[in-house]
CSV table of N, CA and C in Angstrom, one decimal:
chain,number,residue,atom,x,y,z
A,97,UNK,N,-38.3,-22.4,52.2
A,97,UNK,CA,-39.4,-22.6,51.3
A,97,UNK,C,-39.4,-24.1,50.9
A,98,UNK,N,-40.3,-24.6,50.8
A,98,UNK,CA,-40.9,-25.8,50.5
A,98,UNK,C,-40.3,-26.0,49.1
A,99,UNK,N,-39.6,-27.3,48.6
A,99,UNK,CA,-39.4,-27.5,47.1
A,99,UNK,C,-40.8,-27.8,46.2
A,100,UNK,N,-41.9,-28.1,47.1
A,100,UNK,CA,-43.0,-28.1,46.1
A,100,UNK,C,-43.9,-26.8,45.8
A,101,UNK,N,-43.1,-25.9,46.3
A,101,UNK,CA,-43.7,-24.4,45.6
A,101,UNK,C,-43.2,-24.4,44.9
A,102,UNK,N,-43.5,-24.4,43.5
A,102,UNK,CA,-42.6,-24.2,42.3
A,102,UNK,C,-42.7,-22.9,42.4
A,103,UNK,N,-44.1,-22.4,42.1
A,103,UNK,CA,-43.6,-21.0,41.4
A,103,UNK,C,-43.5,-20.0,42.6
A,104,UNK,N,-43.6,-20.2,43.6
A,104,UNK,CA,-42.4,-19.7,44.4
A,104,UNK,C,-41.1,-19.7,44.4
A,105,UNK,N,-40.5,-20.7,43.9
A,105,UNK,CA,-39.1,-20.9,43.9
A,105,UNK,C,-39.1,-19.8,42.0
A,106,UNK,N,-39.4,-20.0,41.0
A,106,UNK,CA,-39.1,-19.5,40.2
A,106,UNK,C,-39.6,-17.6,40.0
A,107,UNK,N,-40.5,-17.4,41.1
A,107,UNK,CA,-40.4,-16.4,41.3
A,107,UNK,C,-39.3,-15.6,42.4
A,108,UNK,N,-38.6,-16.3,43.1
A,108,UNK,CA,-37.9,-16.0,43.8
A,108,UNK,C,-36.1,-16.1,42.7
A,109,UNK,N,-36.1,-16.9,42.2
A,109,UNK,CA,-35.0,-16.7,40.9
A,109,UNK,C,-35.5,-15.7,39.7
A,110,UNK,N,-36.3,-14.9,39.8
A,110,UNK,CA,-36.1,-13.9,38.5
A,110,UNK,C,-36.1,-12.8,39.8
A,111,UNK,N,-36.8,-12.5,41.0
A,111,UNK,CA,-36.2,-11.7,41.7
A,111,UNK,C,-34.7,-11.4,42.1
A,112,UNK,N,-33.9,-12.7,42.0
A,112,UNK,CA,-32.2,-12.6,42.4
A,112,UNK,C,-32.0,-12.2,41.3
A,113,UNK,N,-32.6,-12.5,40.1
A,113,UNK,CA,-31.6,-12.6,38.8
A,113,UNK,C,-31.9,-11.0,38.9
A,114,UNK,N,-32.5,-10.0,39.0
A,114,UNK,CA,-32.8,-8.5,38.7
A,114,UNK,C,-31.7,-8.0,39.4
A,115,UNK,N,-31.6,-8.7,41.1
A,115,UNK,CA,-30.6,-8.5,41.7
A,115,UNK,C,-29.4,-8.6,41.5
A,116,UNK,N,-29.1,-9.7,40.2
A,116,UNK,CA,-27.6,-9.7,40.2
A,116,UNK,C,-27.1,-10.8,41.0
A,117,UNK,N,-27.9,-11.2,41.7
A,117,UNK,CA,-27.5,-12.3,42.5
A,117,UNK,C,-27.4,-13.8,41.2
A,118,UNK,N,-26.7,-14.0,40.6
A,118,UNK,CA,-26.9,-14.9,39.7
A,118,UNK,C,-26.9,-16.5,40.2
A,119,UNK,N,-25.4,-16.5,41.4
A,119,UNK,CA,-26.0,-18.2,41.9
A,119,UNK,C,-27.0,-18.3,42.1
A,120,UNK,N,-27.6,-17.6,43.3
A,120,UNK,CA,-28.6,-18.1,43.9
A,120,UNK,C,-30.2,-18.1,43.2
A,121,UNK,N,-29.9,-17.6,42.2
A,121,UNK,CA,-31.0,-17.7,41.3
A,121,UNK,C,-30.9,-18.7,40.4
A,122,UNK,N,-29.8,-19.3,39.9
A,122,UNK,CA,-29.8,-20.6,39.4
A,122,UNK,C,-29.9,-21.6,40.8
A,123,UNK,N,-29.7,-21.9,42.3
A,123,UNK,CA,-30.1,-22.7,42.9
A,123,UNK,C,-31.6,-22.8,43.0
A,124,UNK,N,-32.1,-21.5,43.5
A,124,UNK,CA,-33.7,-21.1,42.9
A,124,UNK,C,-34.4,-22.2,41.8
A,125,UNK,N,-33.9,-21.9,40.4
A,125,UNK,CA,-33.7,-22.6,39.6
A,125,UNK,C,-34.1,-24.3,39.8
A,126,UNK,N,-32.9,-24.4,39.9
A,126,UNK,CA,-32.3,-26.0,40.3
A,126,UNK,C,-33.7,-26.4,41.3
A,127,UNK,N,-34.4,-25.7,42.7
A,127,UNK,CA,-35.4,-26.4,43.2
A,127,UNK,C,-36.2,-27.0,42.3
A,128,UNK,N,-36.9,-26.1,41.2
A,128,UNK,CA,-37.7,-26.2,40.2
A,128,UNK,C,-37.9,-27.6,39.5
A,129,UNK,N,-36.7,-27.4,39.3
A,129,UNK,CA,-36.8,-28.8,38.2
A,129,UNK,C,-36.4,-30.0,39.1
């Protein structure tokens, strides 16, 4: 994914975070900002 999808990337971190996947949802994250 592209870093200029934001809200792709921040939709793709509250999808890991449901999962429990917590890194990868803070790297998710991290694209964002």
């Amino acid at each position: 994914m592209k870093p200029e999808y934001q809200e792709s990337w921040v939709n793709k971190g509250v999808c890991l975070l449901i999962l429990g996947r917590y890194e990868e949802a803070i790297y998710a994250y991290d694209k964002v900002l």
